[in-house]
CSV table of C-alpha atoms in Angstrom, one decimal:
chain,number,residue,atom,x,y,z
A,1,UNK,CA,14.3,8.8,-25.6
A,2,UNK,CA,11.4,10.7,-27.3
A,3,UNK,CA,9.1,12.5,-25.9
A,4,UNK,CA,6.3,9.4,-27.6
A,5,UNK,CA,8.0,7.2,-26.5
A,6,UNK,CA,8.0,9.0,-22.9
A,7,UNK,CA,4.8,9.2,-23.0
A,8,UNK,CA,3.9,5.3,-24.1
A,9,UNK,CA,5.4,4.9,-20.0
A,10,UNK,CA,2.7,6.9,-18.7
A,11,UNK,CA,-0.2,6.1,-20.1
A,12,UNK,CA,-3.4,7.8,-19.2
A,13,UNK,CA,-5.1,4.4,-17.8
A,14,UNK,CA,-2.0,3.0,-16.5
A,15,UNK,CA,-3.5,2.7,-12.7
A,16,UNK,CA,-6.7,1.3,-13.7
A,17,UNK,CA,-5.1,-2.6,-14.3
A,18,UNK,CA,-3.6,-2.1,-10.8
A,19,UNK,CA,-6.8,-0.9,-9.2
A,20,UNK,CA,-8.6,-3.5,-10.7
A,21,UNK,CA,-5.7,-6.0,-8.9
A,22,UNK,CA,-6.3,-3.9,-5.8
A,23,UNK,CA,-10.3,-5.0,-5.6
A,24,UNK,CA,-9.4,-8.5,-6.0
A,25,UNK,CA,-7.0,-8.4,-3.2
A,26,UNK,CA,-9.5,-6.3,-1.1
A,27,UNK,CA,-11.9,-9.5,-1.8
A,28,UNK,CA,-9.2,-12.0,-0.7
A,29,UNK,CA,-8.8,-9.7,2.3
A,30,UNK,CA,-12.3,-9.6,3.1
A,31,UNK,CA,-12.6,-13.5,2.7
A,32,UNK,CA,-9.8,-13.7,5.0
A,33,UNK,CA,-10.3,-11.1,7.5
A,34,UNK,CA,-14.1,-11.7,8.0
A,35,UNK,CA,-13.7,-14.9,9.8
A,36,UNK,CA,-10.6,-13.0,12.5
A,37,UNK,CA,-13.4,-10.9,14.2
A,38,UNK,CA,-14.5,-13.9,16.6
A,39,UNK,CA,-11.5,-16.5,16.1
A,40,UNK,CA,-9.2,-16.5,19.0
A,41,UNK,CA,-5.9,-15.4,18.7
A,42,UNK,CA,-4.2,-18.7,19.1
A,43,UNK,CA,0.3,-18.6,18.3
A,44,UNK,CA,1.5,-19.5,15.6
A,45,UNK,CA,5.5,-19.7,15.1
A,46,UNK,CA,7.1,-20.8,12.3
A,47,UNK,CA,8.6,-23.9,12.3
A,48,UNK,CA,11.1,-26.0,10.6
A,49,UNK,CA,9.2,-28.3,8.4
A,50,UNK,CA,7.5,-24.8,6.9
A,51,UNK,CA,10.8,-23.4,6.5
A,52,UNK,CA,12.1,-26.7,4.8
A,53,UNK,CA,8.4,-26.0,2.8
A,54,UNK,CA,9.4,-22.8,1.6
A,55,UNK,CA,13.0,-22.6,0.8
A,56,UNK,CA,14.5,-22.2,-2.2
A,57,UNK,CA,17.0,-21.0,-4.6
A,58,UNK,CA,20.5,-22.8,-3.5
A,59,UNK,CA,23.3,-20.1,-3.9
A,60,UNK,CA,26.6,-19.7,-2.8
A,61,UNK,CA,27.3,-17.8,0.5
A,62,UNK,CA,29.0,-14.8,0.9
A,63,UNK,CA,31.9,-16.0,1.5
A,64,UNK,CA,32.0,-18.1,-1.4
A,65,UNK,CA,32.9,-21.7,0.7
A,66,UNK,CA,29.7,-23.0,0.9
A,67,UNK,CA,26.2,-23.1,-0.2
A,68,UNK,CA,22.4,-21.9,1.6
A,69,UNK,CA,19.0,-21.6,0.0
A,70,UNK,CA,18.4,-18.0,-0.3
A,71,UNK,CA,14.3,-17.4,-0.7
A,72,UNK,CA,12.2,-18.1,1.5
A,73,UNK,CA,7.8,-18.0,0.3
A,74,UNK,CA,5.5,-18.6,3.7
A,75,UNK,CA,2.2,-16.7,3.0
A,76,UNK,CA,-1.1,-17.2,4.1
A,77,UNK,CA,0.3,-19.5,6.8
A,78,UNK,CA,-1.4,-17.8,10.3
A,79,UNK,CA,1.4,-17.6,11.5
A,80,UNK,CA,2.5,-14.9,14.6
A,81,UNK,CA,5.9,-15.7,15.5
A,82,UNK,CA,8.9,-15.8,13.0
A,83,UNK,CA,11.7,-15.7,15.6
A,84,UNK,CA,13.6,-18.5,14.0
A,85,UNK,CA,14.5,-16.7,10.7
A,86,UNK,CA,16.8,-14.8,12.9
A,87,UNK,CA,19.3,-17.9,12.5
A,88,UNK,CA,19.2,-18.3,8.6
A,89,UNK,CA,21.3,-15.0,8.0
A,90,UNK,CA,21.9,-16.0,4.5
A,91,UNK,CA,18.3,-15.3,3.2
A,92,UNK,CA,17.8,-12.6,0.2
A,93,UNK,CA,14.3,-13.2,-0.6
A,94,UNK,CA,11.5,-13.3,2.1
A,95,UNK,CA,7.5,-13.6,1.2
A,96,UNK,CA,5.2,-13.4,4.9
A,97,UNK,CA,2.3,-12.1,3.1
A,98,UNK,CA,-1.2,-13.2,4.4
A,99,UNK,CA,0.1,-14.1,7.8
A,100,UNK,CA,-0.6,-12.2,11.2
A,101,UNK,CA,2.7,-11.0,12.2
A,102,UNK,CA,3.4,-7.5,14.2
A,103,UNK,CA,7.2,-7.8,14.8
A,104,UNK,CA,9.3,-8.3,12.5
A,105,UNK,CA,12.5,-8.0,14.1
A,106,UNK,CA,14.4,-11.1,13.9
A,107,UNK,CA,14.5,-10.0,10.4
A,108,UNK,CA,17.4,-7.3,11.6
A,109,UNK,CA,19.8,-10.1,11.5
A,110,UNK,CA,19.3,-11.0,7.7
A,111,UNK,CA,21.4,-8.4,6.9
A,112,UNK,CA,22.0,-9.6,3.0
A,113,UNK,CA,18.1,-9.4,2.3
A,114,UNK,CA,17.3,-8.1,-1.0
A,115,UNK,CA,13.8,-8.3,-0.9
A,116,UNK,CA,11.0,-8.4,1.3
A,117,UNK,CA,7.0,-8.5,1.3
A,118,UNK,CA,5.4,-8.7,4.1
A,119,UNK,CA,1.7,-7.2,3.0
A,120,UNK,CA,-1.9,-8.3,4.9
A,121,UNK,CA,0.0,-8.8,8.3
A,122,UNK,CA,-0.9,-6.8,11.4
A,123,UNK,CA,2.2,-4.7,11.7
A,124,UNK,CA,2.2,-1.2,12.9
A,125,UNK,CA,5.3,-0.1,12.0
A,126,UNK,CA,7.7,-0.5,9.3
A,127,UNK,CA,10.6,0.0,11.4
A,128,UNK,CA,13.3,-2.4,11.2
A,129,UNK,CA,17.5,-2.1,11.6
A,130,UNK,CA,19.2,-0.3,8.8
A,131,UNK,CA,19.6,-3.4,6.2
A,132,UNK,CA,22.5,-2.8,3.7
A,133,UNK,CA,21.5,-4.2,0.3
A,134,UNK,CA,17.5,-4.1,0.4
A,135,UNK,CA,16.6,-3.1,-2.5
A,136,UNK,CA,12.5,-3.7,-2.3
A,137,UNK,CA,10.3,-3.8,0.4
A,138,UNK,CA,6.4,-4.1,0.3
A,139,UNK,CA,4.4,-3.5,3.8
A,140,UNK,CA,1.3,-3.1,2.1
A,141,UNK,CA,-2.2,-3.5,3.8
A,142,UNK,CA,-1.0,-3.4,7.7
A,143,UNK,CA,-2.0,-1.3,10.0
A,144,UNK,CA,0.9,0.8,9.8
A,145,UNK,CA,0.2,4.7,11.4
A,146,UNK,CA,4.1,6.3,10.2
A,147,UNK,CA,6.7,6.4,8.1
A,148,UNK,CA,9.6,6.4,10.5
A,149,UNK,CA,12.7,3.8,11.1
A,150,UNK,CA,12.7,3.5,7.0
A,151,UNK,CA,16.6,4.0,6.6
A,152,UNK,CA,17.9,0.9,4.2
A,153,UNK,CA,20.2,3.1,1.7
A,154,UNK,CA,20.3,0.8,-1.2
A,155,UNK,CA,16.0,1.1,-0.9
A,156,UNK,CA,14.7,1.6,-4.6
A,157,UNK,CA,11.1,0.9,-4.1
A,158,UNK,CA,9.2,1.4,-0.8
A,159,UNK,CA,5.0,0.1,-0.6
A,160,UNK,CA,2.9,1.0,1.9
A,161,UNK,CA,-0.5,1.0,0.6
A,162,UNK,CA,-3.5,1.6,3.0
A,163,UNK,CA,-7.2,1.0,3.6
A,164,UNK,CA,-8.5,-1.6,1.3
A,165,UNK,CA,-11.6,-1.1,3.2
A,166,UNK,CA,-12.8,0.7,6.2
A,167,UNK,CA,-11.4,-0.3,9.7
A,168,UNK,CA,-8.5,-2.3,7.6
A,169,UNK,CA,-5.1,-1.5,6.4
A,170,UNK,CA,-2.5,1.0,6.9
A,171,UNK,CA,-3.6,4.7,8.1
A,172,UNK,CA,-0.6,7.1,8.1
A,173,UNK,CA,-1.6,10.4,7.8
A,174,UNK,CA,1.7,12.3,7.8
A,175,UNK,CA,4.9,11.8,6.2
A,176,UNK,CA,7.7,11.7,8.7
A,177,UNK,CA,11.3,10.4,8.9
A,178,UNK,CA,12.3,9.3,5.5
A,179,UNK,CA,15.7,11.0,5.4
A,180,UNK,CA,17.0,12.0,1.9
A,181,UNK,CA,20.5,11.6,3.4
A,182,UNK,CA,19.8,7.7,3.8
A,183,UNK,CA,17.3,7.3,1.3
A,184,UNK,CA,18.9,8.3,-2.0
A,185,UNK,CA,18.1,5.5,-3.8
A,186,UNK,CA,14.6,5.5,-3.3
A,187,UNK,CA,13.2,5.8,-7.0
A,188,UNK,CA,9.7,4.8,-5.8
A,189,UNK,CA,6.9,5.0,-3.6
A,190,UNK,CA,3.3,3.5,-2.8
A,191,UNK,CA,1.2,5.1,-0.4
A,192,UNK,CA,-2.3,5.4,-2.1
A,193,UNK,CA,-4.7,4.6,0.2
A,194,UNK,CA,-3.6,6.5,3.9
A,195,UNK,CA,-5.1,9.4,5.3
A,196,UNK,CA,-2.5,11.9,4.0
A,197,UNK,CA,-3.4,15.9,3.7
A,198,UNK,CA,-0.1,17.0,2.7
A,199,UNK,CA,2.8,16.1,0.1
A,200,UNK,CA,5.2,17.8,2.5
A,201,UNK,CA,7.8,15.6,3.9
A,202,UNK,CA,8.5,14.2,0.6
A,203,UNK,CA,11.9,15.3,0.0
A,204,UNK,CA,13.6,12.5,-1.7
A,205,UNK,CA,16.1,13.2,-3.8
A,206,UNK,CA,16.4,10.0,-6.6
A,207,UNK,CA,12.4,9.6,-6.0
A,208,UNK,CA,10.7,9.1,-9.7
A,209,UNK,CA,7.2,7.2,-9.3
A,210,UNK,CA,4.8,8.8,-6.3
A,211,UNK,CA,1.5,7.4,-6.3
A,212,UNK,CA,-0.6,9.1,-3.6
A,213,UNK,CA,-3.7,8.2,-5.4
A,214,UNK,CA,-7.0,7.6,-2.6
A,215,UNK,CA,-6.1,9.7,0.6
A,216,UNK,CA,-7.1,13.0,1.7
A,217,UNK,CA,-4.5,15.1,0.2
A,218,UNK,CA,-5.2,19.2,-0.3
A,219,UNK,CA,-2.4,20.6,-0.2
A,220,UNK,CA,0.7,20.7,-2.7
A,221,UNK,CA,4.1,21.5,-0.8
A,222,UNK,CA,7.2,20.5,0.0
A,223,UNK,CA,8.3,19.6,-3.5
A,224,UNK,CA,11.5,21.5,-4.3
A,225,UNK,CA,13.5,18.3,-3.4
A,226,UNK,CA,11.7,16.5,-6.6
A,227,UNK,CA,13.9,16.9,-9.5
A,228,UNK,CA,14.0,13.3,-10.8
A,229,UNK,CA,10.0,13.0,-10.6
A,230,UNK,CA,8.8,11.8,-13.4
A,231,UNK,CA,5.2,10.6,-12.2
A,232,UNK,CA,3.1,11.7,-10.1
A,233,UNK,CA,-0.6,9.7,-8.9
A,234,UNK,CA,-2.7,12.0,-6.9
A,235,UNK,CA,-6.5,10.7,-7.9
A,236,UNK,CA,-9.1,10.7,-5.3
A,237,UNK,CA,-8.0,13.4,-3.4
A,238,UNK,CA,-8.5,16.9,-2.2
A,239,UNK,CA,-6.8,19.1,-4.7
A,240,UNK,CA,-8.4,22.2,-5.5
A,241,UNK,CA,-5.4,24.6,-5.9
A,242,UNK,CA,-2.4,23.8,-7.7
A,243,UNK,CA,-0.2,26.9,-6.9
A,244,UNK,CA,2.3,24.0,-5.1
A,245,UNK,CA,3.4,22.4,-7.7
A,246,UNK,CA,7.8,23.4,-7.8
A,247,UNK,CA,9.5,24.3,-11.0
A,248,UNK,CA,12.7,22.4,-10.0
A,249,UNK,CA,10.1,19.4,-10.7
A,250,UNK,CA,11.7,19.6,-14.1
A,251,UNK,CA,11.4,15.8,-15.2
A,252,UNK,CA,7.9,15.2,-14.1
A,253,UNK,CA,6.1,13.7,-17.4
A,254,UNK,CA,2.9,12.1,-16.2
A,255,UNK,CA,0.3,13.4,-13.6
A,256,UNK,CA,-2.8,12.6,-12.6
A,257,UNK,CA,-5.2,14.7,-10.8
A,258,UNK,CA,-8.4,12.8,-11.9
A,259,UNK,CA,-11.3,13.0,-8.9
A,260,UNK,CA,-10.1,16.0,-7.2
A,261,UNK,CA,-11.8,19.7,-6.6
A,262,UNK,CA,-10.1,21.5,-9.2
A,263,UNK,CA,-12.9,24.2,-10.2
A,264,UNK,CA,-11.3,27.2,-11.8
A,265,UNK,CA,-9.1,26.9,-15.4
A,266,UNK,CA,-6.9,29.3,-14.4
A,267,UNK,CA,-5.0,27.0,-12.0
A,268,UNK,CA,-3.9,25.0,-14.5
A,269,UNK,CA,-1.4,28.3,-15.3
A,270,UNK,CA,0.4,26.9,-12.3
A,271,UNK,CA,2.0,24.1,-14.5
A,272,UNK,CA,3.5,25.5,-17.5
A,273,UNK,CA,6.6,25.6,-15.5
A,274,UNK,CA,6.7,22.3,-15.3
A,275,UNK,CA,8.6,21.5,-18.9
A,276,UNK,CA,8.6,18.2,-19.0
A,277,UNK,CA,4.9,17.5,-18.7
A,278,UNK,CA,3.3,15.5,-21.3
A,279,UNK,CA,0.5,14.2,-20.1
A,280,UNK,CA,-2.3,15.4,-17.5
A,281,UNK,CA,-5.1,13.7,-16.2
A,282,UNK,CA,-8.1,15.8,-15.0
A,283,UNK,CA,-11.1,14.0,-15.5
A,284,UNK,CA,-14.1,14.1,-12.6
A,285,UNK,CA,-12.6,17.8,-11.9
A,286,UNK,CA,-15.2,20.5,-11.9
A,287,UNK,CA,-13.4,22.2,-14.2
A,288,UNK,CA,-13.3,20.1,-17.0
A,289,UNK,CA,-17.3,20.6,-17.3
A,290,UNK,CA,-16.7,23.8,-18.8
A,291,UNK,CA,-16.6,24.1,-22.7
A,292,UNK,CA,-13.3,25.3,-23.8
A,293,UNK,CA,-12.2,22.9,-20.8
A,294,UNK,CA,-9.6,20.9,-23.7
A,295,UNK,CA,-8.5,24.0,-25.4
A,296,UNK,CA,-7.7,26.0,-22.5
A,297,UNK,CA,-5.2,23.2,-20.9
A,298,UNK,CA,-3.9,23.9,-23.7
A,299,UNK,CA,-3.1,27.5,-23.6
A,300,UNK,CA,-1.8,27.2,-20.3
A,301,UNK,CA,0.2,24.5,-20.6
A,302,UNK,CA,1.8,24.5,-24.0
A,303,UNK,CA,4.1,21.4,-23.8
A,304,UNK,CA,0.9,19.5,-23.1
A,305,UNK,CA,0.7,16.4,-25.9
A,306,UNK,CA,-2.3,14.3,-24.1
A,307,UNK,CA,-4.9,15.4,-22.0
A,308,UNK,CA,-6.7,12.5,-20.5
A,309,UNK,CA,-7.2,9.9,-22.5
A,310,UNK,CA,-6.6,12.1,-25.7
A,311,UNK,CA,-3.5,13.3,-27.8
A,312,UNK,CA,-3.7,16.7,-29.2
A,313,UNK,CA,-4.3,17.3,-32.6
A,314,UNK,CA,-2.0,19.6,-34.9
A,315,UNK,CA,-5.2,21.9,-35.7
A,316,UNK,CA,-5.8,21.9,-31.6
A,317,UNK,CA,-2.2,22.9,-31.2
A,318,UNK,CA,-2.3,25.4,-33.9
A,319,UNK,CA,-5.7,27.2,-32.4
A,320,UNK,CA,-4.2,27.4,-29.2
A,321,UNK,CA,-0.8,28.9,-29.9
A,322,UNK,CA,-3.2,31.2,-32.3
A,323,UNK,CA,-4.6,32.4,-29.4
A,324,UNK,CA,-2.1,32.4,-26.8
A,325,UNK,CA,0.1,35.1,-29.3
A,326,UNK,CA,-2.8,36.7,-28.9
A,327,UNK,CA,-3.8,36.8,-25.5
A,328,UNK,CA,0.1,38.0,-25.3
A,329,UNK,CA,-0.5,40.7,-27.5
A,330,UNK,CA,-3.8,42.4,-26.3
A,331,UNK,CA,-1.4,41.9,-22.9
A,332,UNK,CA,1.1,44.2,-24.1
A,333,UNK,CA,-1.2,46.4,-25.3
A,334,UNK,CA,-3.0,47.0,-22.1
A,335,UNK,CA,0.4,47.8,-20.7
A,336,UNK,CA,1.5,50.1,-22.7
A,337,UNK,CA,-1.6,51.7,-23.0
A,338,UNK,CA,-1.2,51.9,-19.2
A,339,UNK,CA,2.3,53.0,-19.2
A,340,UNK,CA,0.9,56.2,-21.5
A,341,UNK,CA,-2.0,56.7,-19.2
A,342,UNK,CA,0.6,56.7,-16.4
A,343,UNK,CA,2.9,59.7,-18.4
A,344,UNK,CA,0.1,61.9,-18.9
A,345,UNK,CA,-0.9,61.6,-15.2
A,346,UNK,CA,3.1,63.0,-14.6
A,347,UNK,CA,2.3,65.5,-17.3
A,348,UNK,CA,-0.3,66.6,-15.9
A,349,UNK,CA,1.2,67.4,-12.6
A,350,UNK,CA,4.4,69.1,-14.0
A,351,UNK,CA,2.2,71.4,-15.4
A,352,UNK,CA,0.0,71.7,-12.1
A,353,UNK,CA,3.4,72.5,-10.2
């Protein structure tokens, strides 16, 4: 693959379409939500005629001898109890979004799920038994406070969005638990939205897509495990220093820092180690108010082909590498320069002696 046709992947604007999917479901949330505060909490199990509603997909068993529908689709049905999927092991597919479910353990018996959503429920956790072929699993817009009890090994993509609006959603603020000796085929990972200050705890080893986009995020650590990232969403955070940013993250392509505290140019010199970054996005830093704000990303990050929403231009990568070979120059200079200040010092006290 090229390195264009890396970077059509990650385009610059690629999380606005999903932000602008995340204010409509914040509306339906709102809508849905609004009229909970003074209804009664009245149960709500799921029954047979809305199982017989929602199943589909007739496949062959396991076993090969006989036949069971395999997906299951019961959103925005109220209901609290869902104790009788614990009996239809063969399910692969399960939709409970829009319900207001907090346990979801009779689902530890469906132990040849695939896939699983479960988003706008009232769960707390996202703990569940160790399921052997999940592949997806979406938990987004709970009221979820941890990461822990997330072991499925064949996991590729994990969502646990947060707050769609105050008072509402999931809230972890830490990153515990998620073992990179169970999760090593986690590839990505949603948590935009929590209350996060810290990357650390982050050390997954297949992980490519991290969107942490919308917490409270300030420091850059833990990230010598991330090899395989290739992009990286940290908007609408805290991020004024970016001194934590690992060389092993030799695959990251795409990130975004756009609506963080960034002030001083200089701290973009702490990703030219990064070689396989392509594109950065930095707007509504404080440092991209200053003039040669463009041109000095590019100094200090010479395998840089987009900033923002812009490609460089030959002449703007000529300029730069102009300057650069001569930033290193004047560099040299100064040392040796010092070097033959330094020998006439030892010169100087020979003689004295």
């Amino acid at each position: 693959m090229s390195d264009d046709e890396d970077l059509e992947e990650y385009d610059p604007d690629q999380d606005e379409p999903e932000e602008e999917k995340e204010n409509k479901e914040a509306e339906e949330g709102e809508e849905k939500e609004g009229g909970e505060e003074a209804e009664e909490f009245i149960p709500n199990p799921i029954t047979e005629d809305t199982m017989k509603e929602g199943l589909s997909l007739l496949c062959k068993t396991g076993s090969g001898l006989s036949h069971a529908y395999v997906k299951l689709e019961a959103k925005d049905k109220e209901l609290t109890d869902i104790s009788l999927l614990s009996s239809y092991i063969h399910l692969r597919y399960v939709d409970l979004s829009g319900n207001r479910l907090s346990d979801l353990s009779p689902l530890n018996h469906l132990t040849h799920l695939l896939w699983l959503k479960v988003d706008h429920n009232r769960l707390q956790s996202a703990r569940m038994s160790e399921l052997p072929y999940l592949q997806i699993a979406s938990f987004a817009y709970n009221q979820i406070t941890d990461t822990e009890g997330i072991s499925h090994p064949r996991l590729g993509s994990l969502d646990l969005k947060g707050v769609l609006w105050v008072g509402r959603g999931n809230n972890i603020k830490k990153i515990t638990g998620l073992d990179p000796q169970k999760l090593v085929n986690l590839h990505t990972l949603e948590l935009r939205g929590n209350q996060l200050e810290s990357t650390l705890g982050l050390n997954l080893p297949k992980l490519k897509n991290l969107f942490l986009a919308q917490n409270q995020v300030n420091t850059i650590e833990g990230t010598e495990g991330l090899s395989y990232l290739t992009t990286l969403h940290l908007r609408d955070n805290q991020i004024s220093s970016l001194s934590g940013f690992s060389h092993e993250m030799k695959s990251l392509q795409y990130l975004n820092l756009r609506g963080n505290m960034v002030t001083n140019l200089t701290e973009l010199g702490q990703l030219k180690d990064l070689p396989r970054l392509r594109a950065l996005i930095l707007l509504e830093n404080p440092c991209t108010d200053e003039n040669d704000y463009r041109q000095e990303a590019l100094i200090q990050i010479p395998q840089l082909e987009r900033l923002d929403k812009e490609f460089y231009e030959e002449e703007e990568r000529a300029e730069a590498d102009e300057i650069r070979q001569r930033l290193k120059e004047e560099q040299e200079q100064d040392m040796e320069q010092d070097l033959d200040q330094f020998g006439d010092k030892e010169d100087v006290d020979e003689i004295v002696v």
